[in-house]
Coordinates of C-alpha atoms in Angstrom, one line a residue:
Chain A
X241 CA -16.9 133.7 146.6
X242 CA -15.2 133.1 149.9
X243 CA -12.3 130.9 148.1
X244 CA -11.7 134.5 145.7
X245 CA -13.1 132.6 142.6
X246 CA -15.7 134.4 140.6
X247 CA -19.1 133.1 139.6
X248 CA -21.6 134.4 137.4
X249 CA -25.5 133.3 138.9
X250 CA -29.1 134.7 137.3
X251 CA -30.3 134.7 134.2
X252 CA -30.8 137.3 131.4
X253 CA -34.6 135.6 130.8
X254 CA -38.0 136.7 132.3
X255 CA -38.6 133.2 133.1
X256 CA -35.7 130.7 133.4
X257 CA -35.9 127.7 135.5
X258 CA -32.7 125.8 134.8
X259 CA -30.8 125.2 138.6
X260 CA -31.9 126.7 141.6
X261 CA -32.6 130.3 142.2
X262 CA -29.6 131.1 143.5
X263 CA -30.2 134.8 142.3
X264 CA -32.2 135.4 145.3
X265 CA -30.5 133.8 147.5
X266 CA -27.8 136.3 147.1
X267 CA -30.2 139.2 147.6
X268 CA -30.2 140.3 150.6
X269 CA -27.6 137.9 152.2
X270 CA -25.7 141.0 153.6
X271 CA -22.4 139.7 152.1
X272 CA -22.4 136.6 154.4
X273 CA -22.5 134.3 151.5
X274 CA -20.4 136.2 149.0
X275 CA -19.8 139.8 147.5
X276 CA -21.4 140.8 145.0
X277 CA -18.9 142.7 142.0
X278 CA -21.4 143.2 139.3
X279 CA -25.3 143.5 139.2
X280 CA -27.4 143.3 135.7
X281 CA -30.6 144.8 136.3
X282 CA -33.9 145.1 134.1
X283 CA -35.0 148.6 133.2
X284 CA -38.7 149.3 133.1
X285 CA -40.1 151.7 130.4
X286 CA -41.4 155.1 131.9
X287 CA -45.3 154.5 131.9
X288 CA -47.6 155.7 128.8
X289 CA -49.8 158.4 129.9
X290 CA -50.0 160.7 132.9
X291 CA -49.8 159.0 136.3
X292 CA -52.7 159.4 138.9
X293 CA -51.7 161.1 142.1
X294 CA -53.2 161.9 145.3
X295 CA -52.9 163.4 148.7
X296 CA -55.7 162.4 151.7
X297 CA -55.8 163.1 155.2
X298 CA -57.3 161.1 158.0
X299 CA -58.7 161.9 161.8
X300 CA -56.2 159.0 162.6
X301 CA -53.6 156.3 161.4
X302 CA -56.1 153.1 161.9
X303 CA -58.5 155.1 159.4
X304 CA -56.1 155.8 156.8
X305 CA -55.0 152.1 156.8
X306 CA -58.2 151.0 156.0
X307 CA -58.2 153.2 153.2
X308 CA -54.7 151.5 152.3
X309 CA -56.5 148.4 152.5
X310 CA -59.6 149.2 150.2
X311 CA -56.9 151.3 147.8
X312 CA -55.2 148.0 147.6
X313 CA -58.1 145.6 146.8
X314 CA -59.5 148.2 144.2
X315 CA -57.6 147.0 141.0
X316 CA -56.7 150.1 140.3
X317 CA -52.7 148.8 141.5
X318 CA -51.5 151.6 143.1
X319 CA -47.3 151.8 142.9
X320 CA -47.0 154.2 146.0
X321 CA -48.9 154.9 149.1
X322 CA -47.0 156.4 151.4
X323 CA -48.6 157.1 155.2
X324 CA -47.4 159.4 157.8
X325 CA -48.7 160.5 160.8
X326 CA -49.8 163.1 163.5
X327 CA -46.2 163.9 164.6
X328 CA -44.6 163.5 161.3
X329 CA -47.6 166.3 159.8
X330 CA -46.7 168.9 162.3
X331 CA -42.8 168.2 161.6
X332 CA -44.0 168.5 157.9
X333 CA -46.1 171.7 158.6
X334 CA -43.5 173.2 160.5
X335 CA -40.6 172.9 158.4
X336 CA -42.3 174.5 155.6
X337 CA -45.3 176.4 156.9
X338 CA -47.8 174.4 155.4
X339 CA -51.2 173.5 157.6
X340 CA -51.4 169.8 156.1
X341 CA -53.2 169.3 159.7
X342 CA -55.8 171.5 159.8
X343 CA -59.8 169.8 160.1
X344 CA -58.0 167.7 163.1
X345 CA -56.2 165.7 160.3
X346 CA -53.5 163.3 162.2
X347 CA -52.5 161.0 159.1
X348 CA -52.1 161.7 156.1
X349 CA -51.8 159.3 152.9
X350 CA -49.8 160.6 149.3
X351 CA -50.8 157.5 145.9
X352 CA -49.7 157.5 143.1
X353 CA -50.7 155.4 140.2
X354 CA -47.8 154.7 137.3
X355 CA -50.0 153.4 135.1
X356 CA -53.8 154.8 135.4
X357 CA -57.2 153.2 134.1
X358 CA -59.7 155.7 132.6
X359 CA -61.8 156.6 135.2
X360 CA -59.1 156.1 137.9
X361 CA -59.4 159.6 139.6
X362 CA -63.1 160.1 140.5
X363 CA -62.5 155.9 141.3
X364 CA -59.3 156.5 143.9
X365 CA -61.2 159.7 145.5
X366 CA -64.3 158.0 145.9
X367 CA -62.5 154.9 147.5
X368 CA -60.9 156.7 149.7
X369 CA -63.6 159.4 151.0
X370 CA -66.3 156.0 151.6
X371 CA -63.3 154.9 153.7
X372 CA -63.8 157.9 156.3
X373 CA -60.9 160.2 154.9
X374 CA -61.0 164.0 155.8
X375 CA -60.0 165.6 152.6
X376 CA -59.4 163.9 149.5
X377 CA -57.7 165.8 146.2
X378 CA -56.5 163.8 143.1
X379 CA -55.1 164.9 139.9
X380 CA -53.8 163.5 137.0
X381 CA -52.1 166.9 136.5
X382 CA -48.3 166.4 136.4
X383 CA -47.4 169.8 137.9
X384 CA -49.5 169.6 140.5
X385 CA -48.9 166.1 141.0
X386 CA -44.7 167.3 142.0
X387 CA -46.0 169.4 144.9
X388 CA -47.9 166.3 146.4
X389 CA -45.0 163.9 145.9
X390 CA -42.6 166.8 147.1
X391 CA -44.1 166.7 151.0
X392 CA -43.0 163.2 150.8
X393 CA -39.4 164.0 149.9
X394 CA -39.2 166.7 152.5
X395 CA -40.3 164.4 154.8
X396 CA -37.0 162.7 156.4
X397 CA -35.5 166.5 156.9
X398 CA -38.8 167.4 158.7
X399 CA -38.1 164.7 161.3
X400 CA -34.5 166.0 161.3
X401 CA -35.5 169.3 163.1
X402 CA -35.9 167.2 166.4
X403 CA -33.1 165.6 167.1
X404 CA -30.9 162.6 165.6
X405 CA -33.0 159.9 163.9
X406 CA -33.1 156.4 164.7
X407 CA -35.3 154.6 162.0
X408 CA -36.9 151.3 162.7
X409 CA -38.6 149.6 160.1
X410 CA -41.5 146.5 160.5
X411 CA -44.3 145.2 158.4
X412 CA -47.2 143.3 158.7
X413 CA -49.9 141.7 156.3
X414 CA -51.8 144.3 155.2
X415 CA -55.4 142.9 156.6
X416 CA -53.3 144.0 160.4
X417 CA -52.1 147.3 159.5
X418 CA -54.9 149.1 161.0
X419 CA -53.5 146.9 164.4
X420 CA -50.3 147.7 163.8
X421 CA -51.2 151.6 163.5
X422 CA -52.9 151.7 166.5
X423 CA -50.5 150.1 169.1
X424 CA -47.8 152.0 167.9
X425 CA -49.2 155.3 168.4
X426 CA -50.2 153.9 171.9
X427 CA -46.5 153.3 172.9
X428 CA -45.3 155.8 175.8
X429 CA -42.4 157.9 175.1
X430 CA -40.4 160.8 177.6
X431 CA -40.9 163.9 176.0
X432 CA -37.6 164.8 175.2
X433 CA -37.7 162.0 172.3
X434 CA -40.4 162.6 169.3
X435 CA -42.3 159.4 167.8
X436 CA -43.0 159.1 164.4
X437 CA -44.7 156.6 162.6
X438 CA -45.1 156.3 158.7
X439 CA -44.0 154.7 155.6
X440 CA -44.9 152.7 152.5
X441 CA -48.4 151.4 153.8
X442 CA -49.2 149.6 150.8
X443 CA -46.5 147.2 151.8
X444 CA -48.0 147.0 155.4
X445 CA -44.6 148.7 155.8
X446 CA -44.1 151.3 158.4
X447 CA -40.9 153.0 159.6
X448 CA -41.4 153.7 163.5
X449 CA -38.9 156.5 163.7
X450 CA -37.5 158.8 166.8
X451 CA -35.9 161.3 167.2
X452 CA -33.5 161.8 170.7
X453 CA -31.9 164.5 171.5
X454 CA -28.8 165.2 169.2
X455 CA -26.3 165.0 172.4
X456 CA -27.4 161.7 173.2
X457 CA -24.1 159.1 173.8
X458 CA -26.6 156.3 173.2
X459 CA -30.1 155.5 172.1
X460 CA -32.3 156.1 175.6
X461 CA -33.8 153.3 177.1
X462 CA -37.3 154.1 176.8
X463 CA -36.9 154.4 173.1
X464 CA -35.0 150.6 172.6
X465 CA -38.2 149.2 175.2
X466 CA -40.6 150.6 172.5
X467 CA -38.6 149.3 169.8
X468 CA -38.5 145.8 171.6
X469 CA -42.2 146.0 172.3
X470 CA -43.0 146.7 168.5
X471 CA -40.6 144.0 167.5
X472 CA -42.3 141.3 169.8
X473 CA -46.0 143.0 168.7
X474 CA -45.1 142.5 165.2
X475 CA -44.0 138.5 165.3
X476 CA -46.7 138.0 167.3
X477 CA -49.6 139.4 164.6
X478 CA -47.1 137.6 161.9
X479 CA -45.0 140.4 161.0
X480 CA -41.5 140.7 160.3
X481 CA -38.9 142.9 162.3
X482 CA -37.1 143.8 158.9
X483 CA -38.8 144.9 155.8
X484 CA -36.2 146.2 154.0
X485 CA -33.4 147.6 156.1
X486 CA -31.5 144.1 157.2
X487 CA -31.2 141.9 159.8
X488 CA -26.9 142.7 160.3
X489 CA -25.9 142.8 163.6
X490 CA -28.6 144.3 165.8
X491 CA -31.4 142.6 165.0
X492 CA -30.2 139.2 164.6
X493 CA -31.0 138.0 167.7
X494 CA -35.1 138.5 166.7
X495 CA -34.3 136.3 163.3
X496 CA -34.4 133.0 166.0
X497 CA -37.8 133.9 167.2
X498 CA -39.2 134.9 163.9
X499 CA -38.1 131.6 161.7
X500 CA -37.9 129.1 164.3
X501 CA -34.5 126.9 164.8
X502 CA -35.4 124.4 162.0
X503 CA -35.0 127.3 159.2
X504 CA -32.3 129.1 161.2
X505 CA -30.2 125.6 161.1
X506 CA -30.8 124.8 157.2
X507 CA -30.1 128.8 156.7
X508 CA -26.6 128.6 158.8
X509 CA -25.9 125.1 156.7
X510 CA -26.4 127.1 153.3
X511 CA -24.4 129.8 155.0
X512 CA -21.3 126.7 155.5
X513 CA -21.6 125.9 151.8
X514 CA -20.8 128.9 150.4
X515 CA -18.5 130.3 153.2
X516 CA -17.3 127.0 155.0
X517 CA -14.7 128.9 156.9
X518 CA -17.1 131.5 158.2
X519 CA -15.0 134.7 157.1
X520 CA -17.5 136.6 154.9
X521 CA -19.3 139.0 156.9
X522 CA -19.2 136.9 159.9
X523 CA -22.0 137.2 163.3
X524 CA -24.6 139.4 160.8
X525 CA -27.8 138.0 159.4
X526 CA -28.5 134.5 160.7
X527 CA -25.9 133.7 163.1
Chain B
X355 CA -37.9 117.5 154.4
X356 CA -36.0 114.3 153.3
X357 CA -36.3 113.3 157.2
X358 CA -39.8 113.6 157.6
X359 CA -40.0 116.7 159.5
X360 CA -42.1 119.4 158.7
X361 CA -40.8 123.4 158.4
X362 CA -42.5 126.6 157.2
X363 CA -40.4 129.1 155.1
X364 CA -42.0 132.3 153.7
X365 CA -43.7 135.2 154.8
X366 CA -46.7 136.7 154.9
X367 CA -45.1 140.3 153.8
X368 CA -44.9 141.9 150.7
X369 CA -41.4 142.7 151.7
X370 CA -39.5 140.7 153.7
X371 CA -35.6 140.5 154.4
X372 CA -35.5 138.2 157.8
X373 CA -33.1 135.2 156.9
X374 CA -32.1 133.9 153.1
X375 CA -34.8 133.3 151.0
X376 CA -36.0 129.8 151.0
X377 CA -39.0 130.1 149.3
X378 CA -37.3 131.2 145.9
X379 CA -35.0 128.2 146.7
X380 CA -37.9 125.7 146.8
X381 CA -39.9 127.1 144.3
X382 CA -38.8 124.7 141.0
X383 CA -36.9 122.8 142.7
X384 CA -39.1 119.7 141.3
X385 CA -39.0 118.0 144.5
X386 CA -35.3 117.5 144.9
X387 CA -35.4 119.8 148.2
X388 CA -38.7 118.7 149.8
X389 CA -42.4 118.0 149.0
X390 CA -44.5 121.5 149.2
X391 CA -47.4 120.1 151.6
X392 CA -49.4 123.7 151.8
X393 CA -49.1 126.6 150.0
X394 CA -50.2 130.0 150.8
X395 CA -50.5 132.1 147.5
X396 CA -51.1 135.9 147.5
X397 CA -54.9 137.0 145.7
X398 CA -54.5 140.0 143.4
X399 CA -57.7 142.1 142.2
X400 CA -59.5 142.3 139.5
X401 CA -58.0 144.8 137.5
X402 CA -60.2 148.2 137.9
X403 CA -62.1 149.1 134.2
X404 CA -62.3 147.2 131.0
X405 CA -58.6 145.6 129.6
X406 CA -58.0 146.7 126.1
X407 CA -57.2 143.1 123.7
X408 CA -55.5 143.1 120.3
X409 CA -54.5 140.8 117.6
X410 CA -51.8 141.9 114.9
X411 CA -50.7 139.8 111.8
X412 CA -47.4 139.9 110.4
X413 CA -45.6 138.8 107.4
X414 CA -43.5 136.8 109.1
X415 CA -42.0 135.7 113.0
X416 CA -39.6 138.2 113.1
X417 CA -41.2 140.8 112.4
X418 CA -43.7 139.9 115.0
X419 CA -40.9 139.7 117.4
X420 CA -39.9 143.3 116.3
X421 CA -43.2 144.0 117.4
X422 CA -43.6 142.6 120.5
X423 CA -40.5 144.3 121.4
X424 CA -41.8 147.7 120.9
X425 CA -45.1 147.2 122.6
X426 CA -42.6 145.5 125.6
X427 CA -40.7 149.2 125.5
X428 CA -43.8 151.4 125.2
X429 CA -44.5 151.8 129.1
X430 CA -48.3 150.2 128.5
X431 CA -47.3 147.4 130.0
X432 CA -48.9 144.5 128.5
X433 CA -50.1 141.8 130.6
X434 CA -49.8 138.8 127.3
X435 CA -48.4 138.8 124.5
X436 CA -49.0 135.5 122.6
X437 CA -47.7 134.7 119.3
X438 CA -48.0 132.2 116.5
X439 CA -46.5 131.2 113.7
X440 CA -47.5 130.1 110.2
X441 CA -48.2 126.5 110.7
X442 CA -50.2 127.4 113.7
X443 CA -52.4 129.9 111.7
X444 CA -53.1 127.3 109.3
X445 CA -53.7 124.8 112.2
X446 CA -56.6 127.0 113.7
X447 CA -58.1 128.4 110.6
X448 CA -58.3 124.5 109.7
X449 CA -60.3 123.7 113.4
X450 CA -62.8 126.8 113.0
X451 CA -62.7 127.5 109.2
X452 CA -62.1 131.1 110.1
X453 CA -59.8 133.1 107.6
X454 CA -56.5 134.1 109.9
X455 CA -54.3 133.5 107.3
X456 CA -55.6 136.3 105.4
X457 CA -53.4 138.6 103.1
X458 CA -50.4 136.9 103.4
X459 CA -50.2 136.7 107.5
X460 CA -47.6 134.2 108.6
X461 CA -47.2 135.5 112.3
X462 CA -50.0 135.9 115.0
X463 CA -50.0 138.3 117.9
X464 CA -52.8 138.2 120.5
X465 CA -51.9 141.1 123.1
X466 CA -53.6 142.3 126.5
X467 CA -53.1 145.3 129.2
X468 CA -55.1 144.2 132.1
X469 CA -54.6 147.7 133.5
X470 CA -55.3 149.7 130.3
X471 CA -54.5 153.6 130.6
X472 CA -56.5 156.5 128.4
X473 CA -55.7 156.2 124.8
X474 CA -54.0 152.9 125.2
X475 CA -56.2 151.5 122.1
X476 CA -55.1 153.8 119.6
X477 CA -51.4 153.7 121.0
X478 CA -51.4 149.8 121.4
X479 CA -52.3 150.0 117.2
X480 CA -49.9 152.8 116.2
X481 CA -47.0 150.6 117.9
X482 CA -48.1 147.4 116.1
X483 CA -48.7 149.5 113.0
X484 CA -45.2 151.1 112.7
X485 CA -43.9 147.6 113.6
X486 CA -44.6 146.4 109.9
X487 CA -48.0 144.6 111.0
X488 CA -50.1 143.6 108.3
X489 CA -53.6 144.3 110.2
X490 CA -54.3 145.1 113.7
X491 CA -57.6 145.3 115.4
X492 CA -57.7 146.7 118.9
X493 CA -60.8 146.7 121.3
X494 CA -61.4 147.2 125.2
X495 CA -64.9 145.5 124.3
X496 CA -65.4 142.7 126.4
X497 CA -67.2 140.3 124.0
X498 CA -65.0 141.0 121.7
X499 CA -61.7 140.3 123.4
X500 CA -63.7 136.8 124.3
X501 CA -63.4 136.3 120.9
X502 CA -59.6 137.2 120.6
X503 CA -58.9 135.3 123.6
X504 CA -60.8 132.2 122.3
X505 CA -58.5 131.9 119.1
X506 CA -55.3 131.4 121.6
X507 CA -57.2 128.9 124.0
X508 CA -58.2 126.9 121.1
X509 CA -54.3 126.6 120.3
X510 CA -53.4 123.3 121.6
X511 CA -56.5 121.8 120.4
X512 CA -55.7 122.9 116.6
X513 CA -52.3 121.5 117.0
X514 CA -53.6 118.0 118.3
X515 CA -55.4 118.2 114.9
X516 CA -51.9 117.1 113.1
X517 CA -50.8 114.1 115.7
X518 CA -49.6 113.5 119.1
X519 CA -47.5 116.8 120.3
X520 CA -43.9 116.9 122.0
X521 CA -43.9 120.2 123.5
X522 CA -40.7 122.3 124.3
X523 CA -39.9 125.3 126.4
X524 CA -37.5 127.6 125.5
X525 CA -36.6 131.6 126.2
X526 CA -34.5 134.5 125.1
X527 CA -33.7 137.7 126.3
X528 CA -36.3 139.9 124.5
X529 CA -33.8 141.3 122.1
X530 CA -32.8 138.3 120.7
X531 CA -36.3 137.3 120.0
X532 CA -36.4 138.2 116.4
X533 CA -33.2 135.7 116.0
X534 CA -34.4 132.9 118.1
X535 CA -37.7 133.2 115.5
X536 CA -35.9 133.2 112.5
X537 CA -33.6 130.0 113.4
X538 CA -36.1 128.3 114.5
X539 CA -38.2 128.4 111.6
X540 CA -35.0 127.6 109.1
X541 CA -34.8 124.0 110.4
X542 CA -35.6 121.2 108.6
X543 CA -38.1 118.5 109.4
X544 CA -39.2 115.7 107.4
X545 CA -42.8 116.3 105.9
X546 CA -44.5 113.5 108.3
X547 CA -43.8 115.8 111.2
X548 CA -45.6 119.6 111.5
X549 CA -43.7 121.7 113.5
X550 CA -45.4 124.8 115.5
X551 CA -44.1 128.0 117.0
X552 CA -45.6 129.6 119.7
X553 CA -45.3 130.6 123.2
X554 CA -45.7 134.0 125.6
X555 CA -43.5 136.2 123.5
X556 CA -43.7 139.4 125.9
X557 CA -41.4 136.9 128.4
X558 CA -39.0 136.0 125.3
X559 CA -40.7 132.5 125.8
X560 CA -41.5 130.4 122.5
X561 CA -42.5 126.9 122.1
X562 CA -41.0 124.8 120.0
X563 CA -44.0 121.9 119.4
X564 CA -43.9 119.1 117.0
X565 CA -47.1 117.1 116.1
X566 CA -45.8 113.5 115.3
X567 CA -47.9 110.7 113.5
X568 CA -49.7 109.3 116.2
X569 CA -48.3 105.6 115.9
X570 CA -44.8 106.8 116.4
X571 CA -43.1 104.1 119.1
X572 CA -40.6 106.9 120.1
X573 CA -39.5 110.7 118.9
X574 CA -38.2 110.8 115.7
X575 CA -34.7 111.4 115.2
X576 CA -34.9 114.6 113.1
X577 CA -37.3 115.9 115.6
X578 CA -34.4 115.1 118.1
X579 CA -32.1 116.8 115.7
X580 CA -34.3 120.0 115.4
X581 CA -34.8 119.9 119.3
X582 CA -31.0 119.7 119.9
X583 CA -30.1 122.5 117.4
X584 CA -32.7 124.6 119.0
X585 CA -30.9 123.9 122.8
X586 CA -27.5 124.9 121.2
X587 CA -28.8 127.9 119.6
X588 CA -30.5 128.9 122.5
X589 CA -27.8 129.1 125.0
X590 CA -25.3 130.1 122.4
X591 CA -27.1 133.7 122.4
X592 CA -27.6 133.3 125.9
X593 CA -30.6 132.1 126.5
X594 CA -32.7 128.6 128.1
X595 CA -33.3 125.4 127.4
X596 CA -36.1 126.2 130.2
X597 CA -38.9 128.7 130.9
X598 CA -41.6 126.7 132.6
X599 CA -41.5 123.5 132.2
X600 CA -38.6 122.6 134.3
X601 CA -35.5 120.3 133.8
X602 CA -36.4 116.7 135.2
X603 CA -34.5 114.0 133.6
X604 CA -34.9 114.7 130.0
X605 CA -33.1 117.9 130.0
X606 CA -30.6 117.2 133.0
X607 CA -27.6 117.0 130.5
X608 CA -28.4 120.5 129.1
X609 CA -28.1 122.2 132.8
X610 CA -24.2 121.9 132.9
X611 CA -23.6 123.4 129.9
X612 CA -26.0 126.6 130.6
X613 CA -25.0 126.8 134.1
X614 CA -21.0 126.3 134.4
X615 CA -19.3 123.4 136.6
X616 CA -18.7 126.1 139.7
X617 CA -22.5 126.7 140.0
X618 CA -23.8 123.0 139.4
X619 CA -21.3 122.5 142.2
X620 CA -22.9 125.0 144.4
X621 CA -26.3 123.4 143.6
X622 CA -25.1 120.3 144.5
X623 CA -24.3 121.3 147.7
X624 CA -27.3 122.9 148.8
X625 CA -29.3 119.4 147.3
X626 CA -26.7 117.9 150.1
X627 CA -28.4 120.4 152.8
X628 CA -31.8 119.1 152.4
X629 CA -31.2 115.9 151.6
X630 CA -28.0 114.1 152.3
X631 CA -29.0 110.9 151.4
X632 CA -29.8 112.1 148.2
X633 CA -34.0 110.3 148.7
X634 CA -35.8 113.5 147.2
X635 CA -36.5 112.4 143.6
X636 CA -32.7 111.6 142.9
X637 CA -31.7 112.0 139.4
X638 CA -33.8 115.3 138.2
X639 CA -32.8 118.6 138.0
X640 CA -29.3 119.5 138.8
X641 CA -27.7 115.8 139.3

């Protein structure tokens, strides 16, 4: 705590409901409220049975996030769909020779299921092929399923091979991902910079990232005006500007527009009662 | 809000970090903070194929608890998990005439995976099998699990058979299940009283329920007793005195000793935020 005493907050129970959830308060305060010395988390068992995984490609990123969307309402609970698009598969097929492109493919979707129903491959493939994908391959094979999930992994040192990254990071409900997909791959960049757009789509999640030229003293001014014009696209289709990254100290000027002044005045009043002297992390998240 | 205004916290995201998290903060906050006027709740689908449903009997609690354990740990991920003890066996074979109590069974499990993967009915039954269980039946037929399901909605109803219920509400960390079982059923109650055990054991949540003689002017004071030994045993092995039903007034005195002085402080504080002139039902929860 800000005074240097210690407290101990959460509870070791599924379901506890004794006090306020202070638990989640702390996460994700950014150390304004307090620091955080020691963490108990809950382990999850590694799933029974084989997980289903699967690779499809796209003519475009609106498609494929209708394909999220159908994936999602499906019941078959997918734990990963991650999306990526046109630039990010010719950084992908470039760094490693691959041609995840070809057929005019310019998104491409990797799923995975943890924890697969009988029946889930044939269902995930069909899903996804009556959704307008290009290709669609699915296995429950675990070998095979490392060489899908590996293109994924490759994928930040792909982007890499153009310049220094800056990585952005929105979301959106996912009923507006398709929206979201298509005005960010309308966005006008110079050419020295390359735009890529993908991430975990099943979250409506996507990580609008750019690479600028690795001598660059500051980020260009083209690329912060795209970021800005995402930002103010997102809140306006009831997005948020930060998923998961943090608000710190860039982006806390868009928390004001986002929650409105009524929450921003009871969150800086929470803020006074754990730190009443304003030294813990001070101007970052909601000031 | 305590002065009449109106505010929206939330999001619409499945991941959001913009700003502390309110919503955590009001939810179970029994009105202290505010009145909830509008909710928005996120839909989940159907689960894609057929569940599997089980029901186990057990020589005793414990043992169930051992049980329930392993099928927590076994990566099928079971959606319930609802057991009950002796009394209550007797208390629905007596409603429906059926024959639960068979062979000795003193301890009920009634288990579900929603998402159910290949071979999950045999491995749901090995698990149960190697926990000591003294039958197990396992199906992913749908009429059937009707019938499986039925015998845990009926519950409350075979209860009500004995007198009028007090109903109590308390968890454990999962390992200390087994425990929590066997103390609870080693307390004495006088023979006018039937005591029940039950609850969602996959959450480490049982319910301590006592059906008193329906003329009874107030709770009798060995039921009180029982009720207060169970608390102090509870949070002695570090669990709650709550899972779902909340705190109120009735269990106010209880949160102090669970929660520490230097966090009931901080609560009280953050009460102050939203309402310093302490309107918002006054007297529940953490005062």
């Amino acid at each position: 705590m800000a005074d240097g005493s210690l407290i101990k907050i959460g509870s070791h129970q599924i379901k506890d409901n004794v006090g306020y959830d202070l638990t989640d308060l702390i996460i994700g305060s950014e150390g304004t409220l307090g620091v955080v010395v020691e963490a108990t988390v809950r382990l999850l068992p590694v799933p029974f049975g084989n997980p289903v995984t699967g690779l499809a490609t796209f003519s475009d990123m609106k498609t494929l996030s209708e394909g999220v969307q159908n994936l999602s309402g499906s019941g078959l609970y997918p734990s990963m769909m991650e999306a990526l698009n046109k630039t990010s598969i010719e950084a992908l097929d470039r760094l490693d020779h691959a041609d995840l492109g070809k057929g005019g493919a310019e998104a491409l979707l990797i799923f995975q299921l943890d924890v697969a129903p009988a029946g889930a491959v044939d269902a995930s493939k069909k899903i996804l092929q009556d959704s307008g994908a290009l290709t669609v391959s699915v296995t429950d094979d675990p070998d095979y399923a490392k060489k899908l999930i590996k293109i994924r992994q490759d994928y930040y040192q792909a982007e890499a091979q153009y310049g220094r990254l800056i990585v952005e990071d929105v979301a959106v409900p996912l009923s507006k991902l398709p929206d979201l997909a298509k005005f960010v791959s309308g966005l006008k960049i110079s050419p020295e910079v390359t735009a890529f757009l993908g991430g975990h789509a099943g979250d409506g999640n996507f990580h609008p990232n750019f690479a600028i030229p690795r001598d660059s003293k500051a980020v260009p001014e083209d690329v912060h005006e795209a970021i800005n014009k995402i930002f103010t696209y997102v809140q306006s289709i009831g997005g948020t500007i930060s998923s998961e990254h943090g608000i710190g100290e860039i982006k806390r000027h868009w928390v004001l527009p986002q929650l409105g002044q009524e929450v921003v005045d009871i969150q800086k009043q929470i803020k006074k009662v754990f730190d009443p002297n304003n030294i813990m992390n001070p101007g970052r998240k909601v000031e």
